[in-house]
CSV table of C-alpha atoms in Angstrom, one decimal:
chain,number,residue,atom,x,y,z
A,18,UNK,CA,-66.3,45.0,75.0
A,19,UNK,CA,-63.2,43.7,73.8
A,20,UNK,CA,-61.4,41.8,70.9
A,21,UNK,CA,-58.5,39.5,71.1
A,22,UNK,CA,-57.0,39.0,67.6
A,23,UNK,CA,-54.6,36.2,68.1
A,24,UNK,CA,-54.9,33.4,71.3
A,25,UNK,CA,-54.1,32.2,73.0
A,26,UNK,CA,-50.8,34.5,72.9
A,27,UNK,CA,-47.7,32.9,72.9
A,28,UNK,CA,-45.1,35.8,73.4
A,29,UNK,CA,-41.5,35.9,73.0
A,30,UNK,CA,-38.8,38.5,74.6
A,31,UNK,CA,-35.0,38.1,73.7
A,32,UNK,CA,-32.2,40.5,74.1
A,33,UNK,CA,-31.2,42.6,71.1
A,34,UNK,CA,-28.7,44.8,70.2
A,35,UNK,CA,-29.0,48.4,71.4
A,36,UNK,CA,-31.5,50.5,68.4
A,37,UNK,CA,-30.5,53.7,69.3
A,38,UNK,CA,-33.4,55.7,68.4
A,39,UNK,CA,-36.5,53.6,69.0
A,40,UNK,CA,-38.3,56.1,67.3
A,41,UNK,CA,-36.8,55.4,63.8
A,42,UNK,CA,-37.8,51.6,64.0
A,43,UNK,CA,-41.9,52.3,64.1
A,44,UNK,CA,-43.9,51.2,60.7
A,45,UNK,CA,-46.8,54.3,60.1
A,46,UNK,CA,-49.5,52.7,61.0
A,47,UNK,CA,-51.1,52.7,64.6
A,48,UNK,CA,-47.6,53.0,66.6
A,49,UNK,CA,-47.4,52.7,70.4
A,50,UNK,CA,-44.5,54.9,71.9
A,51,UNK,CA,-43.4,55.7,75.7
A,52,UNK,CA,-40.3,57.5,75.4
A,53,UNK,CA,-37.5,59.4,77.9
A,54,UNK,CA,-34.0,60.5,77.5
A,55,UNK,CA,-34.5,57.8,74.3
A,56,UNK,CA,-35.3,55.4,77.0
A,57,UNK,CA,-38.3,53.3,77.4
A,58,UNK,CA,-40.8,51.2,75.0
A,59,UNK,CA,-42.3,52.0,71.0
A,60,UNK,CA,-44.9,49.1,69.7
A,61,UNK,CA,-47.2,48.3,66.7
A,62,UNK,CA,-49.2,45.7,65.3
A,63,UNK,CA,-52.4,44.8,67.6
A,64,UNK,CA,-52.5,41.1,69.5
A,65,UNK,CA,-55.6,42.0,71.7
A,66,UNK,CA,-57.7,45.5,72.1
A,67,UNK,CA,-60.2,46.3,74.8
A,68,UNK,CA,-62.6,49.2,74.8
A,69,UNK,CA,-62.7,49.9,78.5
A,70,UNK,CA,-66.5,50.4,79.4
A,71,UNK,CA,-67.0,53.9,81.2
A,72,UNK,CA,-68.0,53.8,85.0
A,73,UNK,CA,-67.0,53.9,88.4
A,74,UNK,CA,-64.9,50.2,88.3
A,75,UNK,CA,-63.5,51.2,84.4
A,76,UNK,CA,-59.6,50.7,85.6
A,77,UNK,CA,-60.8,47.1,87.6
A,78,UNK,CA,-62.4,46.2,84.4
A,79,UNK,CA,-59.1,47.0,83.0
A,80,UNK,CA,-57.0,44.7,85.3
A,81,UNK,CA,-59.3,42.1,85.1
A,82,UNK,CA,-59.3,41.7,81.4
A,83,UNK,CA,-55.1,41.7,81.4
A,84,UNK,CA,-55.1,39.3,84.0
A,85,UNK,CA,-57.4,37.1,81.4
A,86,UNK,CA,-55.0,37.9,79.0
A,87,UNK,CA,-52.1,37.6,80.8
A,88,UNK,CA,-52.8,34.5,82.6
A,89,UNK,CA,-53.0,32.6,79.5
A,90,UNK,CA,-50.7,33.2,77.6
A,91,UNK,CA,-47.7,31.1,76.8
A,92,UNK,CA,-44.7,33.3,77.8
A,93,UNK,CA,-41.1,33.2,77.4
A,94,UNK,CA,-39.1,36.1,78.7
A,95,UNK,CA,-35.1,35.7,79.0
A,96,UNK,CA,-34.7,39.4,79.9
A,97,UNK,CA,-37.3,39.5,83.5
A,98,UNK,CA,-37.3,43.3,83.3
A,99,UNK,CA,-40.0,46.0,83.6
A,100,UNK,CA,-41.4,46.0,80.1
A,101,UNK,CA,-40.3,42.8,78.9
A,102,UNK,CA,-42.7,40.1,78.3
A,103,UNK,CA,-46.4,41.2,77.0
A,104,UNK,CA,-47.0,44.6,77.3
A,105,UNK,CA,-50.0,46.4,77.2
A,106,UNK,CA,-50.2,50.3,76.4
A,107,UNK,CA,-53.3,52.0,77.8
A,108,UNK,CA,-55.7,55.7,77.6
A,109,UNK,CA,-58.0,56.5,79.9
A,110,UNK,CA,-60.5,59.6,79.3
A,111,UNK,CA,-60.5,62.0,81.8
A,112,UNK,CA,-64.0,61.4,82.6
A,113,UNK,CA,-64.3,58.4,83.9
A,114,UNK,CA,-68.0,57.9,82.7
A,115,UNK,CA,-66.5,59.3,78.7
A,116,UNK,CA,-66.7,56.3,76.4
A,117,UNK,CA,-63.1,56.3,74.6
A,118,UNK,CA,-60.9,54.3,77.3
A,119,UNK,CA,-58.7,52.3,75.3
A,120,UNK,CA,-55.9,49.0,76.1
A,121,UNK,CA,-54.0,47.7,73.2
A,122,UNK,CA,-51.1,44.8,73.3
A,123,UNK,CA,-49.0,45.3,70.3
A,124,UNK,CA,-47.7,42.4,68.3
A,125,UNK,CA,-44.2,43.8,68.3
A,126,UNK,CA,-42.8,46.0,71.0
A,127,UNK,CA,-39.0,47.0,71.2
A,128,UNK,CA,-37.6,48.5,74.3
A,129,UNK,CA,-34.6,50.3,75.5
A,130,UNK,CA,-33.6,51.1,79.1
A,131,UNK,CA,-30.7,50.7,81.6
A,132,UNK,CA,-27.9,49.8,78.8
A,133,UNK,CA,-30.0,46.9,77.5
A,134,UNK,CA,-32.0,46.5,74.9
A,135,UNK,CA,-34.7,43.8,74.1
A,136,UNK,CA,-37.7,42.7,71.4
A,137,UNK,CA,-41.3,41.2,72.6
A,138,UNK,CA,-42.9,39.1,69.6
A,139,UNK,CA,-46.5,37.5,69.3
A,140,UNK,CA,-47.4,35.3,67.2
A,141,UNK,CA,-45.9,34.5,63.9
A,142,UNK,CA,-44.3,37.4,61.2
A,143,UNK,CA,-45.6,40.6,63.2
A,144,UNK,CA,-42.8,42.7,61.7
A,145,UNK,CA,-44.0,45.9,59.6
A,146,UNK,CA,-42.3,47.4,56.9
A,147,UNK,CA,-41.0,50.8,58.0
A,148,UNK,CA,-42.2,53.5,55.6
A,149,UNK,CA,-40.8,57.3,54.7
A,150,UNK,CA,-41.5,59.4,56.8
A,151,UNK,CA,-43.3,62.7,55.7
A,152,UNK,CA,-44.0,65.8,57.5
A,153,UNK,CA,-47.8,67.4,57.6
A,154,UNK,CA,-47.1,70.3,55.5
A,155,UNK,CA,-48.6,73.8,55.7
A,156,UNK,CA,-50.8,73.5,59.0
A,157,UNK,CA,-54.0,76.1,59.1
A,158,UNK,CA,-55.9,76.7,62.7
A,159,UNK,CA,-59.5,76.9,63.9
A,160,UNK,CA,-61.3,77.7,66.6
A,161,UNK,CA,-61.8,75.0,69.3
A,162,UNK,CA,-64.7,74.7,71.7
A,163,UNK,CA,-64.6,78.5,72.5
A,164,UNK,CA,-62.7,81.5,71.5
A,165,UNK,CA,-59.6,83.2,73.4
A,166,UNK,CA,-61.9,85.5,74.6
A,167,UNK,CA,-64.8,83.5,75.4
A,168,UNK,CA,-62.0,81.3,77.3
A,169,UNK,CA,-61.3,84.3,79.3
A,170,UNK,CA,-65.0,84.9,80.1
A,171,UNK,CA,-64.9,81.1,81.4
A,172,UNK,CA,-61.9,81.4,83.7
A,173,UNK,CA,-63.5,84.9,85.0
A,174,UNK,CA,-66.4,82.7,85.9
A,175,UNK,CA,-64.5,80.1,87.6
A,176,UNK,CA,-62.9,82.8,89.4
A,177,UNK,CA,-66.1,83.7,91.0
A,178,UNK,CA,-67.0,80.5,92.2
A,179,UNK,CA,-63.4,80.1,93.8
A,180,UNK,CA,-64.0,83.5,95.7
A,181,UNK,CA,-67.5,82.6,96.8
A,182,UNK,CA,-65.6,80.0,98.6
A,183,UNK,CA,-67.2,76.8,96.9
A,184,UNK,CA,-64.1,75.4,95.8
A,185,UNK,CA,-59.7,76.2,96.2
A,186,UNK,CA,-59.0,75.6,92.4
A,187,UNK,CA,-60.2,74.1,89.2
A,188,UNK,CA,-58.6,73.3,86.2
A,189,UNK,CA,-60.1,74.4,82.9
A,190,UNK,CA,-59.2,73.0,79.6
A,191,UNK,CA,-59.0,74.6,76.0
A,192,UNK,CA,-58.8,72.9,72.4
A,193,UNK,CA,-57.6,74.2,69.5
A,194,UNK,CA,-58.4,72.7,65.7
A,195,UNK,CA,-55.6,72.1,63.2
A,196,UNK,CA,-55.6,70.8,60.1
A,197,UNK,CA,-52.6,69.6,58.1
A,198,UNK,CA,-51.7,69.6,54.6
A,199,UNK,CA,-51.4,66.2,54.3
A,200,UNK,CA,-52.3,63.2,56.4
A,201,UNK,CA,-50.1,63.6,59.5
A,202,UNK,CA,-47.7,60.9,60.4
A,203,UNK,CA,-48.0,60.9,64.2
A,204,UNK,CA,-43.9,59.2,63.6
A,205,UNK,CA,-42.8,62.8,62.8
A,206,UNK,CA,-44.6,64.4,65.6
A,207,UNK,CA,-43.3,61.8,68.0
A,208,UNK,CA,-39.9,62.7,66.9
A,209,UNK,CA,-39.8,66.3,67.0
A,210,UNK,CA,-41.0,66.1,70.9
A,211,UNK,CA,-39.1,63.7,71.9
A,212,UNK,CA,-36.0,65.7,70.7
A,213,UNK,CA,-37.1,69.0,71.5
A,214,UNK,CA,-38.7,67.7,75.5
A,215,UNK,CA,-36.3,65.1,76.3
A,216,UNK,CA,-37.6,65.6,79.9
A,217,UNK,CA,-40.6,64.6,79.0
A,218,UNK,CA,-42.6,61.5,78.7
A,219,UNK,CA,-43.5,61.4,74.5
A,220,UNK,CA,-46.5,59.0,74.1
A,221,UNK,CA,-48.4,57.8,71.1
A,222,UNK,CA,-51.5,55.5,71.9
A,223,UNK,CA,-54.5,55.4,69.9
A,224,UNK,CA,-53.8,58.5,67.9
A,225,UNK,CA,-53.5,60.8,71.2
A,226,UNK,CA,-49.9,61.7,71.0
A,227,UNK,CA,-48.0,64.2,73.5
A,228,UNK,CA,-44.6,64.8,75.3
A,229,UNK,CA,-46.1,65.3,78.9
A,230,UNK,CA,-44.1,66.4,81.7
A,231,UNK,CA,-46.0,64.9,84.5
A,232,UNK,CA,-45.7,61.2,85.4
A,233,UNK,CA,-48.4,60.1,87.1
A,234,UNK,CA,-47.0,56.8,89.1
A,235,UNK,CA,-43.9,54.6,88.1
A,236,UNK,CA,-44.6,51.0,89.5
A,237,UNK,CA,-41.4,48.8,90.0
A,238,UNK,CA,-41.7,45.8,92.4
A,239,UNK,CA,-43.4,47.6,95.3
A,240,UNK,CA,-41.7,50.4,94.7
A,241,UNK,CA,-43.4,53.8,93.1
A,242,UNK,CA,-42.5,56.8,92.1
A,243,UNK,CA,-45.0,60.1,91.3
A,244,UNK,CA,-43.9,63.4,90.0
A,245,UNK,CA,-46.2,66.5,90.7
A,246,UNK,CA,-46.1,69.7,88.7
A,247,UNK,CA,-48.7,72.4,89.8
A,248,UNK,CA,-48.1,76.2,89.4
A,249,UNK,CA,-46.5,77.4,86.1
A,250,UNK,CA,-45.0,80.3,84.3
A,251,UNK,CA,-43.3,80.7,80.6
A,252,UNK,CA,-39.7,80.8,80.0
A,253,UNK,CA,-38.0,84.2,79.7
A,254,UNK,CA,-36.2,85.4,76.5
A,255,UNK,CA,-32.3,85.2,78.6
A,256,UNK,CA,-30.9,83.2,81.1
A,257,UNK,CA,-31.7,86.7,83.4
A,258,UNK,CA,-34.9,87.0,82.4
A,259,UNK,CA,-35.7,83.4,82.9
A,260,UNK,CA,-34.6,83.1,86.6
A,261,UNK,CA,-36.3,86.3,87.5
A,262,UNK,CA,-39.6,84.3,86.1
A,263,UNK,CA,-38.2,80.9,87.9
A,264,UNK,CA,-37.7,82.9,91.2
A,265,UNK,CA,-41.3,84.7,91.2
A,266,UNK,CA,-43.4,81.9,90.4
A,267,UNK,CA,-41.4,80.2,93.6
A,268,UNK,CA,-42.6,82.8,95.3
A,269,UNK,CA,-45.9,83.3,94.1
A,270,UNK,CA,-48.5,82.7,96.8
A,271,UNK,CA,-51.4,81.5,94.3
A,272,UNK,CA,-48.9,79.0,92.7
A,273,UNK,CA,-47.8,77.5,96.1
A,274,UNK,CA,-51.2,77.2,97.1
A,275,UNK,CA,-52.0,75.6,94.0
A,276,UNK,CA,-49.2,73.0,94.3
A,277,UNK,CA,-49.5,72.5,98.4
A,278,UNK,CA,-53.3,71.1,96.9
A,279,UNK,CA,-51.3,68.9,94.4
A,280,UNK,CA,-49.3,67.3,96.7
A,281,UNK,CA,-51.7,67.1,99.0
A,282,UNK,CA,-54.2,65.0,96.8
A,283,UNK,CA,-51.4,62.4,96.0
A,284,UNK,CA,-50.4,61.8,99.1
A,285,UNK,CA,-54.1,61.5,100.2
A,286,UNK,CA,-54.4,58.9,97.7
A,287,UNK,CA,-51.0,56.5,98.1
A,288,UNK,CA,-51.3,56.9,101.6
A,289,UNK,CA,-53.7,53.9,101.9
A,290,UNK,CA,-51.5,52.0,99.5
A,291,UNK,CA,-48.0,52.4,100.8
A,292,UNK,CA,-46.2,51.3,103.8
A,293,UNK,CA,-43.8,54.3,103.7
A,294,UNK,CA,-44.1,57.6,101.5
A,295,UNK,CA,-41.7,60.1,101.3
A,296,UNK,CA,-43.3,63.5,100.1
A,297,UNK,CA,-41.2,66.7,100.0
A,298,UNK,CA,-41.5,69.5,102.1
A,299,UNK,CA,-40.5,72.2,99.4
A,300,UNK,CA,-40.7,71.8,96.1
A,301,UNK,CA,-38.2,72.3,93.3
A,302,UNK,CA,-38.1,74.4,90.2
A,303,UNK,CA,-38.5,71.9,86.5
A,304,UNK,CA,-37.7,74.3,83.6
A,305,UNK,CA,-38.8,72.9,80.1
A,306,UNK,CA,-37.7,74.6,76.9
A,307,UNK,CA,-41.3,76.7,76.9
A,308,UNK,CA,-42.5,76.8,80.6
A,309,UNK,CA,-41.4,76.5,84.4
A,310,UNK,CA,-43.2,74.4,86.5
A,311,UNK,CA,-43.4,73.9,90.8
A,312,UNK,CA,-42.2,70.1,90.9
A,313,UNK,CA,-42.3,67.6,93.8
A,314,UNK,CA,-41.1,64.0,93.5
A,315,UNK,CA,-43.5,61.7,95.4
A,316,UNK,CA,-41.8,58.2,96.1
A,317,UNK,CA,-43.0,55.1,98.4
A,318,UNK,CA,-43.6,51.5,99.2
A,319,UNK,CA,-46.2,49.9,98.0
A,320,UNK,CA,-48.1,47.4,101.4
A,321,UNK,CA,-49.1,44.6,99.4
A,322,UNK,CA,-49.7,43.8,95.7
A,323,UNK,CA,-51.1,46.5,93.9
A,324,UNK,CA,-50.3,46.7,90.4
A,325,UNK,CA,-49.7,49.9,88.5
A,326,UNK,CA,-53.5,49.9,87.7
A,327,UNK,CA,-54.7,50.0,90.9
A,328,UNK,CA,-52.0,53.0,92.2
A,329,UNK,CA,-53.9,54.9,88.7
A,330,UNK,CA,-57.5,54.4,89.4
A,331,UNK,CA,-56.3,55.6,93.6
A,332,UNK,CA,-54.7,58.9,91.9
A,333,UNK,CA,-56.4,59.7,89.5
A,334,UNK,CA,-57.9,62.7,88.7
A,335,UNK,CA,-55.2,64.4,90.5
A,336,UNK,CA,-55.6,68.0,91.6
A,337,UNK,CA,-53.2,69.2,89.3
A,338,UNK,CA,-55.5,68.5,86.4
A,339,UNK,CA,-59.0,68.4,88.2
A,340,UNK,CA,-58.6,70.8,91.2
A,341,UNK,CA,-59.7,71.1,95.1
A,342,UNK,CA,-62.1,69.6,96.1
A,343,UNK,CA,-62.2,67.1,93.1
A,344,UNK,CA,-66.2,66.4,93.4
A,345,UNK,CA,-67.0,70.1,93.5
A,346,UNK,CA,-64.3,70.7,90.9
A,347,UNK,CA,-65.3,68.2,88.5
A,348,UNK,CA,-68.5,69.6,88.3
A,349,UNK,CA,-67.2,73.3,87.9
A,350,UNK,CA,-65.3,71.7,84.6
A,351,UNK,CA,-68.4,70.3,83.2
A,352,UNK,CA,-70.4,73.1,83.8
A,353,UNK,CA,-67.8,75.9,82.4
A,354,UNK,CA,-66.2,74.2,79.9
A,355,UNK,CA,-68.5,72.8,77.5
A,356,UNK,CA,-66.7,70.0,75.5
A,357,UNK,CA,-65.3,66.4,76.2
A,358,UNK,CA,-62.0,66.5,77.4
A,359,UNK,CA,-61.7,62.6,75.4
A,360,UNK,CA,-58.0,61.6,76.7
A,361,UNK,CA,-56.7,65.1,77.9
A,362,UNK,CA,-55.2,64.7,81.1
A,363,UNK,CA,-56.2,61.2,81.6
A,364,UNK,CA,-53.8,58.3,82.6
A,365,UNK,CA,-51.3,57.5,79.8
A,366,UNK,CA,-48.8,54.6,79.4
A,367,UNK,CA,-47.8,51.3,79.6
A,368,UNK,CA,-48.2,47.9,82.1
A,369,UNK,CA,-46.7,44.3,81.8
A,370,UNK,CA,-47.5,41.4,83.1
A,371,UNK,CA,-46.0,41.9,86.3
A,372,UNK,CA,-48.1,44.7,87.3
A,373,UNK,CA,-45.3,47.2,86.6
A,374,UNK,CA,-45.3,50.0,84.4
A,375,UNK,CA,-45.0,53.6,84.0
A,376,UNK,CA,-48.4,56.1,83.4
A,377,UNK,CA,-48.7,60.0,82.9
A,378,UNK,CA,-51.1,62.8,82.8
A,379,UNK,CA,-52.0,63.0,79.5
A,380,UNK,CA,-50.9,66.7,78.8
A,381,UNK,CA,-49.1,68.8,75.8
A,382,UNK,CA,-50.9,66.8,73.4
A,383,UNK,CA,-53.4,66.1,70.3
A,384,UNK,CA,-55.8,64.1,69.3
A,385,UNK,CA,-55.1,62.6,65.8
A,386,UNK,CA,-57.3,61.7,63.1
A,387,UNK,CA,-56.0,61.9,59.3
A,388,UNK,CA,-55.2,65.6,58.0
A,389,UNK,CA,-56.7,66.8,61.4
A,390,UNK,CA,-55.2,67.2,64.6
A,391,UNK,CA,-57.0,68.8,68.0
A,392,UNK,CA,-55.0,70.2,70.9
A,393,UNK,CA,-55.3,70.3,74.4
A,394,UNK,CA,-54.2,72.8,77.2
A,395,UNK,CA,-55.2,73.6,80.9
A,396,UNK,CA,-54.3,75.9,83.4
A,397,UNK,CA,-55.0,75.6,87.6
A,398,UNK,CA,-57.4,78.3,88.2
A,399,UNK,CA,-57.7,79.9,91.8
A,400,UNK,CA,-59.1,82.8,93.5
A,401,UNK,CA,-56.0,85.1,92.4
A,402,UNK,CA,-56.0,83.9,88.8
A,403,UNK,CA,-55.8,86.9,86.1
A,404,UNK,CA,-58.0,85.4,82.8
A,405,UNK,CA,-55.6,87.5,80.7
A,406,UNK,CA,-52.5,85.7,82.1
A,407,UNK,CA,-53.9,82.4,82.4
A,408,UNK,CA,-54.7,82.4,78.6
A,409,UNK,CA,-51.2,82.9,78.1
A,410,UNK,CA,-50.5,80.0,80.1
A,411,UNK,CA,-52.7,77.7,78.1
A,412,UNK,CA,-50.9,79.2,74.5
A,413,UNK,CA,-47.7,78.4,75.7
A,414,UNK,CA,-48.6,75.3,76.6
A,415,UNK,CA,-50.6,74.9,73.0
A,416,UNK,CA,-47.1,75.7,71.6
A,417,UNK,CA,-45.3,72.4,72.4
A,418,UNK,CA,-47.8,70.5,70.0
A,419,UNK,CA,-48.0,73.2,67.2
A,420,UNK,CA,-44.1,73.1,67.4
A,421,UNK,CA,-44.8,69.1,66.3
A,422,UNK,CA,-47.0,69.8,63.8
A,423,UNK,CA,-45.1,72.8,61.9
A,424,UNK,CA,-41.6,71.7,62.9
């Protein structure tokens, strides 16, 4: 089902002076964001919105809805860069059969990239006043679907399944509930996340807010890029411990095999779409403020006119957020997690009228509603996983959104 609020779309994109901090330009109501190292896009208002029907054809439905919307638009774009002209922000649920996937075309998009900045507007007088920011105040936490001991028990059950040979890996998520003293201003969370985790993609779509380190796909013309993360350890207390932890992660057979599985799933998904694909032979170490990851940057060139949503459809879910083999892992997730992930670990990002865009995996995130937040984290479980260690890893990942709430 979809509702277009302004139709036909009259879209105008003009070059503007450098806004510097994109996030400071956002009004309070329904902000949209995709920002890394101060560059990216922010938006507000709604020119059109679609609730994407669940099911195996949801990405195709989304592409066709956008094609119809963009095809009918009157577009005046003097910038002509990826992200100029009409742009839709989107969030898809992890489970393809779950409801909640959304596409929104903001009335205003402000962008900054490669030394240039531009403003896209749809319709007349689309601007909203920027109101003062108010921190959420004191935060109280409560258990999510499972308590910490219950989640450890679930991890142990998954390990036993893996040791039977039924699968190689499954990613198990846990949630944590938070209640704030005041209604949560998403702009405060975005600002804190962008400042503390500049290497990540700070995002906001439909109340799903986070800072993900994992780029599912960047699509520019026929070129695509994906950053695969699998294998994690916490940061150390100082440079020496940090280096030792990184070296141990790189030498870990369990983590290296987990990473191999994740890279293989991306290669398998992209090969049919690409005329050329470059997959690194060895991962690198990606250090973030709270954790270190094994990382592989995969690049390729598309063989036809596939849009970024076609690539997203082919890649989701990757082994990094589902498991190996994918079908078996998804069944185990449904059996053991006992919760609806909603948008957690699903694709989140933006697409323009040319089919270009950037989509990440919604990690290190929370679903915000009023004064409530539901925080998510997940861990790749292998045959050699230790439940206590996996719980510690999940807690380290949850600290990203706890920091965003607490400051």
